[in-house]
């Protein structure tokens, strides 16, 4: 993914890029790619984004989040057995948590046009967003980036031919709005970290 390389370390210096743009002013405006659109909208919504090139980096970033928030040896809400090993490695309790510090989950997709995360009952059971912990750590891959919610619903239909999930919902607001507007009515802001693993 060229965008991630551009954001997280490019051999191109800024001045070279400036020179290039001076000479190419006649070019028509380029539509941002899906990944660029998602990152911009996700950050605008207050999400914390961490790009990981491999699983070692992902585990390291996960531990950094735990350290930053002092979440070691705390309770966690997690419904996905494929994530239990990560929790075990860090002495986190996930069996019938009473007061979980955060939710650890995968997701169905990442929606670029609104910078949101699409979940289903596979990740959050029948919980409504306001019933989930305030803190959420999502592990997703670059192949889960899609343009719109309708693309997300199509992807879910394709992925689950028989065992179709319920409770399909998006979480879009990742910080309390300074000024409440009607679009946020009824939604609860989440402190959300996204660990995005390169898999393309």
Coordinates of N, CA and C in Angstrom, one line a residue:
X1 N 0.8 -1.2 0.0 CA 0.0 0.0 0.0 C 0.9 1.2 0.0
X2 N 0.9 2.0 -1.1 CA 1.8 3.1 -1.2 C 1.5 4.2 -0.2
X3 N 0.2 4.4 0.1 CA -0.2 5.5 1.0 C 0.5 5.3 2.3
X4 N 0.5 4.1 2.9 CA 1.1 3.8 4.2 C 2.6 4.1 4.2
X5 N 3.2 3.7 3.1 CA 4.7 3.9 3.0 C 4.9 5.5 2.9
X6 N 4.0 6.2 2.2 CA 4.1 7.6 2.1 C 4.0 8.3 3.5
X7 N 3.0 7.8 4.3 CA 2.8 8.4 5.6 C 3.9 8.0 6.6
X8 N 4.3 6.7 6.6 CA 5.1 6.2 7.6 C 6.6 6.0 7.2
X9 N 7.0 6.9 6.3 CA 8.5 6.8 5.9 C 8.7 6.7 4.5
X10 N 9.0 7.8 3.8 CA 9.2 7.8 2.4 C 10.6 8.2 2.1
X11 N 11.2 7.7 1.1 CA 12.6 8.2 0.7 C 12.5 9.5 0.1
X12 N 11.3 10.0 -0.3 CA 11.1 11.3 -1.0 C 11.2 12.4 0.1
X13 N 12.0 13.4 -0.2 CA 11.9 14.5 0.8 C 10.8 15.4 0.5
X14 N 10.4 16.2 1.5 CA 9.2 17.1 1.3 C 9.5 18.1 0.2
X15 N 10.7 18.6 0.1 CA 11.0 19.7 -0.9 C 10.9 19.1 -2.3
X16 N 11.3 17.8 -2.5 CA 11.2 17.2 -3.8 C 9.7 17.1 -4.2
X17 N 8.9 16.7 -3.2 CA 7.4 16.6 -3.5 C 6.9 18.0 -3.8
X18 N 7.3 19.0 -3.1 CA 6.8 20.4 -3.4 C 7.2 20.8 -4.9
X19 N 8.5 20.5 -5.3 CA 8.9 20.8 -6.6 C 8.0 20.1 -7.6
X20 N 7.8 18.8 -7.4 CA 6.9 18.0 -8.3 C 5.6 18.7 -8.4
X21 N 5.0 19.1 -7.3 CA 3.6 19.6 -7.4 C 3.6 21.0 -8.1
X22 N 4.7 21.7 -8.0 CA 4.8 23.0 -8.8 C 4.7 22.8 -10.3
X23 N 5.4 21.8 -10.8 CA 5.4 21.5 -12.2 C 4.2 20.8 -12.7
X24 N 3.4 20.2 -11.8 CA 2.3 19.4 -12.3 C 0.9 20.0 -11.9
X25 N 0.9 21.3 -11.9 CA -0.4 22.1 -11.6 C -1.4 21.9 -12.6
X26 N -1.0 21.5 -13.8 CA -2.0 21.4 -14.9 C -2.8 20.1 -14.8
X27 N -2.3 19.1 -13.9 CA -3.0 17.8 -13.8 C -4.3 18.0 -13.2
X28 N -5.3 17.2 -13.6 CA -6.6 17.2 -12.9 C -6.5 16.7 -11.5
X29 N -7.4 17.2 -10.6 CA -7.3 16.8 -9.2 C -7.6 15.3 -9.1
X30 N -6.7 14.6 -8.3 CA -6.8 13.2 -8.1 C -7.7 12.9 -6.9
X31 N -8.6 11.9 -7.2 CA -9.5 11.5 -6.1 C -8.7 10.7 -5.1
X32 N -8.9 10.9 -3.8 CA -8.1 10.2 -2.8 C -8.5 8.7 -2.9
X33 N -7.5 7.9 -2.6 CA -7.7 6.4 -2.6 C -8.5 6.0 -1.4
X34 N -9.0 4.8 -1.3 CA -9.9 4.4 -0.2 C -9.1 4.4 1.1
X35 N -7.9 4.0 1.1 CA -7.1 4.0 2.3 C -6.8 5.4 2.8
X36 N -6.5 6.3 1.9 CA -6.3 7.7 2.3 C -7.6 8.4 2.8
X37 N -8.7 8.1 2.2 CA -10.0 8.6 2.6 C -10.4 8.1 4.0
X38 N -10.1 6.8 4.2 CA -10.4 6.2 5.5 C -9.6 6.9 6.6
X39 N -8.3 6.9 6.4 CA -7.4 7.5 7.4 C -7.8 8.9 7.8
X40 N -8.1 9.7 6.8 CA -8.5 11.1 7.0 C -9.7 11.2 7.8
X41 N -10.8 10.5 7.4 CA -12.1 10.5 8.1 C -12.0 9.9 9.5
X42 N -11.2 8.8 9.6 CA -11.1 8.1 10.9 C -10.4 9.1 11.9
X43 N -9.4 9.7 11.5 CA -8.6 10.7 12.4 C -9.5 11.9 12.7
X44 N -10.3 12.3 11.7 CA -11.2 13.5 11.9 C -12.2 13.1 13.0
X45 N -12.6 11.9 13.0 CA -13.6 11.4 14.0 C -13.0 11.2 15.4
X46 N -11.6 11.3 15.5 CA -10.9 11.2 16.8 C -10.3 9.8 17.1
X47 N -10.3 9.0 16.0 CA -9.7 7.6 16.2 C -8.2 7.6 16.3
X48 N -7.6 6.7 17.0 CA -6.2 6.6 17.1 C -5.7 5.4 16.1
X49 N -4.9 5.7 15.2 CA -4.5 4.8 14.1 C -3.1 4.4 14.2
X50 N -2.8 3.0 14.3 CA -1.5 2.5 14.3 C -1.3 1.5 13.2
X51 N -0.4 1.8 12.3 CA -0.2 0.9 11.1 C 0.9 -0.1 11.5
X52 N 0.7 -1.4 11.2 CA 1.6 -2.5 11.5 C 1.9 -3.3 10.3
X53 N 3.2 -3.4 10.0 CA 3.6 -4.1 8.8 C 3.6 -5.6 8.9
X54 N 3.7 -6.1 10.2 CA 3.7 -7.6 10.4 C 3.1 -7.8 11.8
X55 N 2.9 -9.1 12.2 CA 2.3 -9.5 13.4 C 3.2 -9.1 14.6
X56 N 4.5 -9.2 14.5 CA 5.4 -8.8 15.6 C 5.2 -7.3 16.0
X57 N 5.1 -6.5 14.9 CA 4.8 -5.1 15.1 C 3.4 -4.9 15.8
X58 N 2.5 -5.7 15.4 CA 1.1 -5.6 15.9 C 1.1 -5.9 17.4
X59 N 1.8 -7.0 17.8 CA 1.9 -7.3 19.2 C 2.6 -6.2 20.0
X60 N 3.7 -5.7 19.4 CA 4.4 -4.6 20.1 C 3.5 -3.4 20.3
X61 N 2.8 -3.0 19.3 CA 1.9 -1.8 19.4 C 0.8 -2.1 20.4
X62 N 0.3 -3.3 20.5 CA -0.7 -3.7 21.5 C -0.2 -3.5 22.9
X63 N 1.0 -4.0 23.1 CA 1.7 -3.8 24.4 C 1.9 -2.4 24.7
X64 N 2.2 -1.6 23.7 CA 2.4 -0.1 24.0 C 1.1 0.5 24.4
X65 N 0.0 0.1 23.9 CA -1.3 0.6 24.3 C -1.6 0.3 25.7
X66 N -1.3 -1.0 26.1 CA -1.5 -1.5 27.4 C -0.7 -0.7 28.4
X67 N 0.6 -0.4 28.0 CA 1.5 0.3 28.9 C 1.0 1.8 29.1
X68 N 0.7 2.4 27.9 CA 0.2 3.8 27.9 C -1.0 4.0 28.9
X69 N -1.9 3.0 28.9 CA -3.1 3.2 29.7 C -3.1 2.4 31.0
X70 N -2.0 1.7 31.3 CA -1.8 0.9 32.5 C -2.9 -0.1 32.6
X71 N -3.1 -0.9 31.5 CA -4.1 -1.9 31.4 C -3.6 -3.4 31.7
X72 N -2.3 -3.5 32.0 CA -1.8 -4.9 32.2 C -2.6 -5.5 33.4
X73 N -2.8 -6.8 33.3 CA -3.4 -7.6 34.3 C -4.8 -7.1 34.7
X74 N -5.5 -6.5 33.7 CA -6.9 -6.0 33.9 C -7.9 -7.0 33.2
X75 N -9.2 -6.7 33.4 CA -10.2 -7.5 32.7 C -10.5 -6.9 31.4
X76 N -10.8 -7.8 30.4 CA -11.0 -7.4 29.0 C -12.3 -8.1 28.5
X77 N -13.1 -7.4 27.7 CA -14.2 -8.0 27.0 C -13.7 -8.5 25.6
X78 N -13.8 -9.8 25.4 CA -13.3 -10.3 24.1 C -14.1 -11.6 23.8
X79 N -14.7 -11.7 22.6 CA -15.5 -12.8 22.3 C -14.9 -13.7 21.2
X80 N -13.7 -13.4 20.8 CA -13.1 -14.1 19.6 C -11.9 -14.9 20.0
X81 N -12.1 -16.3 20.0 CA -11.0 -17.2 20.5 C -9.6 -16.9 19.8
X82 N -9.7 -16.5 18.5 CA -8.4 -16.2 17.8 C -7.6 -15.1 18.5
X83 N -8.2 -14.3 19.4 CA -7.5 -13.2 20.0 C -7.0 -13.5 21.5
X84 N -7.5 -14.7 22.0 CA -7.2 -15.0 23.4 C -5.7 -15.2 23.6
X85 N -4.9 -15.7 22.7 CA -3.5 -15.9 22.9 C -2.8 -14.5 23.2
X86 N -3.2 -13.5 22.5 CA -2.6 -12.1 22.8 C -3.0 -11.7 24.2
X87 N -4.2 -12.0 24.7 CA -4.6 -11.6 26.0 C -3.8 -12.5 27.1
X88 N -3.7 -13.8 26.8 CA -2.9 -14.6 27.7 C -1.5 -14.2 27.9
X89 N -0.9 -13.8 26.7 CA 0.5 -13.4 26.8 C 0.8 -12.2 27.7
X90 N -0.3 -11.4 27.8 CA -0.2 -10.1 28.6 C -1.0 -10.2 29.9
X91 N -1.3 -11.5 30.4 CA -1.9 -11.7 31.7 C -3.2 -10.9 31.8
X92 N -4.0 -10.9 30.7 CA -5.3 -10.1 30.8 C -6.4 -11.2 31.0
X93 N -7.4 -10.8 31.8 CA -8.5 -11.8 32.1 C -9.7 -11.5 31.2
X94 N -10.2 -12.5 30.6 CA -11.3 -12.3 29.6 C -12.4 -13.3 29.9
X95 N -12.3 -14.1 30.9 CA -13.4 -15.1 31.2 C -14.4 -14.5 32.1
X96 N -15.6 -14.2 31.6 CA -16.7 -13.5 32.4 C -16.2 -12.3 33.1
X97 N -15.7 -11.3 32.4 CA -15.2 -10.0 33.0 C -16.4 -9.3 33.7
X98 N -16.1 -8.7 34.9 CA -17.2 -8.0 35.6 C -17.0 -6.5 35.3
X99 N -15.8 -6.0 35.2 CA -15.6 -4.6 34.9 C -14.4 -4.4 33.9
X100 N -14.7 -4.8 32.6 CA -13.6 -4.8 31.6 C -13.1 -3.3 31.3
X101 N -11.8 -3.2 31.2 CA -11.2 -1.9 30.9 C -11.4 -1.6 29.4
X102 N -11.4 -2.6 28.6 CA -11.5 -2.4 27.2 C -12.1 -3.6 26.4
X103 N -12.6 -3.4 25.2 CA -13.0 -4.4 24.3 C -11.9 -4.7 23.3
X104 N -11.5 -5.9 23.2 CA -10.5 -6.3 22.1 C -11.3 -7.0 21.1
X105 N -11.3 -6.6 19.8 CA -12.1 -7.2 18.8 C -11.5 -7.1 17.4
X106 N -11.9 -8.0 16.5 CA -11.7 -7.8 15.1 C -12.9 -6.9 14.6
X107 N -13.0 -6.8 13.3 CA -14.2 -6.1 12.8 C -14.6 -6.7 11.5
X108 N -15.7 -6.3 11.0 CA -16.1 -6.8 9.6 C -15.4 -6.0 8.6
X109 N -15.5 -4.7 8.6 CA -14.8 -3.8 7.6 C -14.5 -2.5 8.2
X110 N -13.7 -1.7 7.5 CA -13.5 -0.3 7.8 C -14.1 0.5 6.7
X111 N -15.0 1.4 7.0 CA -15.7 2.2 6.0 C -15.0 3.5 5.7
X112 N -14.5 3.7 4.5 CA -13.7 4.9 4.2 C -14.5 6.1 4.1
X113 N -15.7 6.1 3.5 CA -16.5 7.4 3.3 C -16.9 8.1 4.6
X114 N -17.0 7.3 5.7 CA -17.3 8.0 7.0 C -16.3 7.7 8.1
X115 N -15.2 7.0 7.8 CA -14.1 6.7 8.8 C -14.6 5.9 10.0
X116 N -15.5 5.0 9.7 CA -16.1 4.2 10.8 C -15.7 2.7 10.7
X117 N -16.0 2.0 11.8 CA -15.6 0.6 11.9 C -17.0 -0.2 12.0
X118 N -17.1 -1.2 11.1 CA -18.3 -2.0 11.0 C -18.1 -3.3 11.8
X119 N -19.0 -3.5 12.8 CA -19.0 -4.7 13.6 C -20.3 -5.5 13.3
X120 N -20.3 -6.8 13.8 CA -21.5 -7.6 13.8 C -21.5 -8.4 15.1
X121 N -22.5 -9.3 15.2 CA -22.6 -10.1 16.4 C -21.3 -11.1 16.6
X122 N -20.6 -11.3 15.5 CA -19.4 -12.1 15.5 C -18.3 -11.5 16.5
X123 N -18.3 -10.2 16.5 CA -17.3 -9.5 17.4 C -17.9 -9.0 18.7
X124 N -19.2 -8.5 18.7 CA -19.7 -7.8 19.9 C -21.0 -8.5 20.4
X125 N -21.3 -9.7 19.9 CA -22.5 -10.4 20.3 C -23.7 -9.5 20.1
X126 N -24.6 -9.4 21.1 CA -25.8 -8.5 20.9 C -25.7 -7.2 21.6
X127 N -24.5 -6.8 22.0 CA -24.3 -5.5 22.7 C -24.6 -4.3 21.7
X128 N -25.2 -3.3 22.2 CA -25.3 -2.0 21.5 C -24.0 -1.3 21.8
X129 N -23.6 -0.3 20.9 CA -22.4 0.4 21.1 C -22.3 1.0 22.5
X130 N -23.4 1.6 23.1 CA -23.4 2.2 24.4 C -23.2 1.2 25.5
X131 N -23.4 -0.1 25.2 CA -23.2 -1.1 26.3 C -21.8 -1.7 26.3
X132 N -21.0 -1.3 25.3 CA -19.6 -1.7 25.3 C -18.7 -0.8 26.1
X133 N -17.5 -1.3 26.5 CA -16.6 -0.4 27.3 C -16.2 0.8 26.5
X134 N -15.9 1.9 27.2 CA -15.5 3.1 26.5 C -14.3 3.0 25.6
X135 N -13.4 2.1 26.1 CA -12.1 1.9 25.4 C -12.2 0.6 24.5
X136 N -11.8 0.8 23.3 CA -11.9 -0.3 22.3 C -10.6 -0.4 21.5
X137 N -10.0 -1.6 21.4 CA -8.9 -1.9 20.6 C -9.3 -2.8 19.4
X138 N -9.2 -2.3 18.2 CA -9.7 -3.1 17.0 C -8.5 -3.5 16.2
X139 N -8.5 -4.8 15.9 CA -7.4 -5.3 15.0 C -8.1 -5.6 13.6
X140 N -7.5 -4.9 12.6 CA -8.1 -5.1 11.3 C -6.9 -5.2 10.3
X141 N -7.3 -5.6 9.1 CA -6.2 -5.7 8.0 C -6.6 -4.7 6.9
X142 N -5.5 -4.4 6.1 CA -5.7 -3.5 5.0 C -6.7 -3.9 4.0
X143 N -6.9 -5.3 3.8 CA -7.9 -5.8 2.9 C -9.3 -5.6 3.3
X144 N -9.5 -5.1 4.6 CA -10.9 -4.9 5.1 C -11.4 -3.4 4.8
X145 N -10.5 -2.6 4.2 CA -10.9 -1.3 3.8 C -11.8 -1.3 2.6
X146 N -13.0 -0.7 2.8 CA -14.0 -0.6 1.7 C -14.5 0.8 1.7
X147 N -15.2 1.1 0.6 CA -15.6 2.5 0.4 C -16.8 2.9 1.2
X148 N -17.9 2.1 1.1 CA -19.2 2.6 1.8 C -19.8 1.5 2.6
X149 N -20.8 1.9 3.4 CA -21.6 1.0 4.2 C -22.2 -0.1 3.4
X150 N -22.8 0.3 2.3 CA -23.5 -0.7 1.4 C -22.5 -1.8 0.9
X151 N -21.2 -1.3 0.6 CA -20.2 -2.3 0.3 C -19.9 -3.2 1.4
X152 N -19.9 -2.7 2.6 CA -19.7 -3.5 3.9 C -20.8 -4.6 4.0
X153 N -22.0 -4.2 3.8 CA -23.1 -5.2 3.9 C -23.0 -6.2 2.8
X154 N -22.6 -5.8 1.6 CA -22.4 -6.8 0.5 C -21.3 -7.8 0.9
X155 N -20.2 -7.3 1.5 CA -19.0 -8.1 1.9 C -19.5 -9.1 3.0
X156 N -20.3 -8.7 3.9 CA -20.8 -9.6 5.0 C -21.7 -10.7 4.4
X157 N -22.5 -10.3 3.4 CA -23.4 -11.3 2.7 C -22.5 -12.4 2.0
X158 N -21.4 -11.9 1.4 CA -20.5 -12.8 0.7 C -19.7 -13.7 1.6
X159 N -19.3 -13.1 2.8 CA -18.4 -13.8 3.7 C -19.2 -14.9 4.5
X160 N -20.5 -14.6 4.9 CA -21.2 -15.5 5.7 C -22.4 -16.0 4.8
X161 N -22.3 -17.1 4.1 CA -23.4 -17.5 3.2 C -24.5 -18.2 4.1
X162 N -24.1 -18.9 5.1 CA -25.1 -19.6 5.9 C -25.3 -18.9 7.3
X163 N -24.2 -18.9 8.0 CA -24.3 -18.4 9.4 C -24.2 -16.9 9.5
X164 N -25.3 -16.3 8.9 CA -25.3 -14.8 8.8 C -25.4 -14.1 10.1
X165 N -24.5 -13.1 10.4 CA -24.5 -12.5 11.7 C -25.6 -11.5 11.9
X166 N -25.9 -11.2 13.1 CA -27.0 -10.2 13.4 C -26.2 -9.0 14.1
X167 N -27.0 -8.0 14.5 CA -26.5 -6.8 15.2 C -25.3 -6.2 14.4
X168 N -25.6 -5.9 13.2 CA -24.6 -5.2 12.3 C -24.7 -3.7 12.6
X169 N -23.6 -3.1 13.1 CA -23.6 -1.7 13.5 C -22.2 -1.1 13.2
X170 N -22.2 0.2 13.1 CA -20.9 0.9 12.9 C -20.6 1.8 14.2
X171 N -19.4 1.9 14.5 CA -19.0 2.9 15.5 C -18.2 4.0 14.8
X172 N -18.6 5.2 14.9 CA -18.1 6.3 14.1 C -17.4 7.4 15.0
X173 N -17.9 7.6 16.2 CA -17.4 8.8 17.0 C -16.4 8.2 18.0
X174 N -15.2 8.8 18.0 CA -14.1 8.3 18.9 C -13.7 9.3 19.9
X175 N -14.3 10.4 20.0 CA -14.1 11.3 21.0 C -15.4 12.2 21.2
X176 N -15.5 12.7 22.4 CA -16.7 13.5 22.7 C -16.7 14.7 21.9
X177 N -17.7 15.0 21.2 CA -17.8 16.2 20.4 C -17.7 17.5 21.2
X178 N -17.0 18.5 20.7 CA -16.9 19.8 21.5 C -18.3 20.4 21.4
X179 N -18.9 20.3 20.2 CA -20.3 20.9 20.1 C -21.1 19.7 19.6
X180 N -22.1 19.4 20.4 CA -23.0 18.3 19.9 C -23.8 18.7 18.7
X181 N -24.0 17.9 17.7 CA -24.9 18.1 16.6 C -25.8 17.0 16.5
X182 N -26.9 17.2 15.7 CA -27.9 16.1 15.6 C -27.4 14.8 15.0
X183 N -26.3 14.8 14.3 CA -25.8 13.6 13.7 C -25.3 12.6 14.7
X184 N -24.9 13.2 15.9 CA -24.3 12.4 17.0 C -25.3 12.0 18.0
X185 N -26.6 12.4 17.8 CA -27.6 12.2 18.8 C -27.8 10.7 19.0
X186 N -27.7 10.2 20.3 CA -27.9 8.8 20.6 C -26.7 7.9 20.4
X187 N -25.6 8.5 20.0 CA -24.4 7.7 19.8 C -23.4 8.0 21.0
X188 N -22.7 7.0 21.4 CA -21.7 7.2 22.5 C -20.3 7.2 21.9
X189 N -19.5 8.2 22.3 CA -18.2 8.3 21.8 C -17.3 7.2 22.5
X190 N -16.4 6.6 21.7 CA -15.5 5.6 22.2 C -14.0 6.0 22.0
X191 N -13.2 5.6 22.9 CA -11.8 5.8 22.8 C -11.2 4.6 22.0
X192 N -11.1 4.8 20.7 CA -10.8 3.6 19.9 C -9.4 3.7 19.3
X193 N -8.7 2.6 19.5 CA -7.4 2.4 18.8 C -7.6 1.4 17.7
X194 N -7.1 1.7 16.5 CA -7.1 0.7 15.4 C -5.7 0.3 15.1
X195 N -5.5 -1.0 15.2 CA -4.2 -1.6 14.8 C -4.4 -2.2 13.4
X196 N -3.9 -1.6 12.4 CA -4.2 -2.0 11.1 C -3.0 -2.7 10.5
X197 N -3.2 -4.0 10.2 CA -2.1 -4.9 9.8 C -2.1 -5.0 8.3
X198 N -0.9 -4.8 7.7 CA -0.7 -4.9 6.2 C -0.9 -6.3 5.8
X199 N -1.8 -6.6 4.9 CA -1.9 -7.9 4.3 C -2.2 -7.9 2.8
X200 N -1.9 -6.8 2.2 CA -2.0 -6.8 0.7 C -0.7 -6.8 0.0

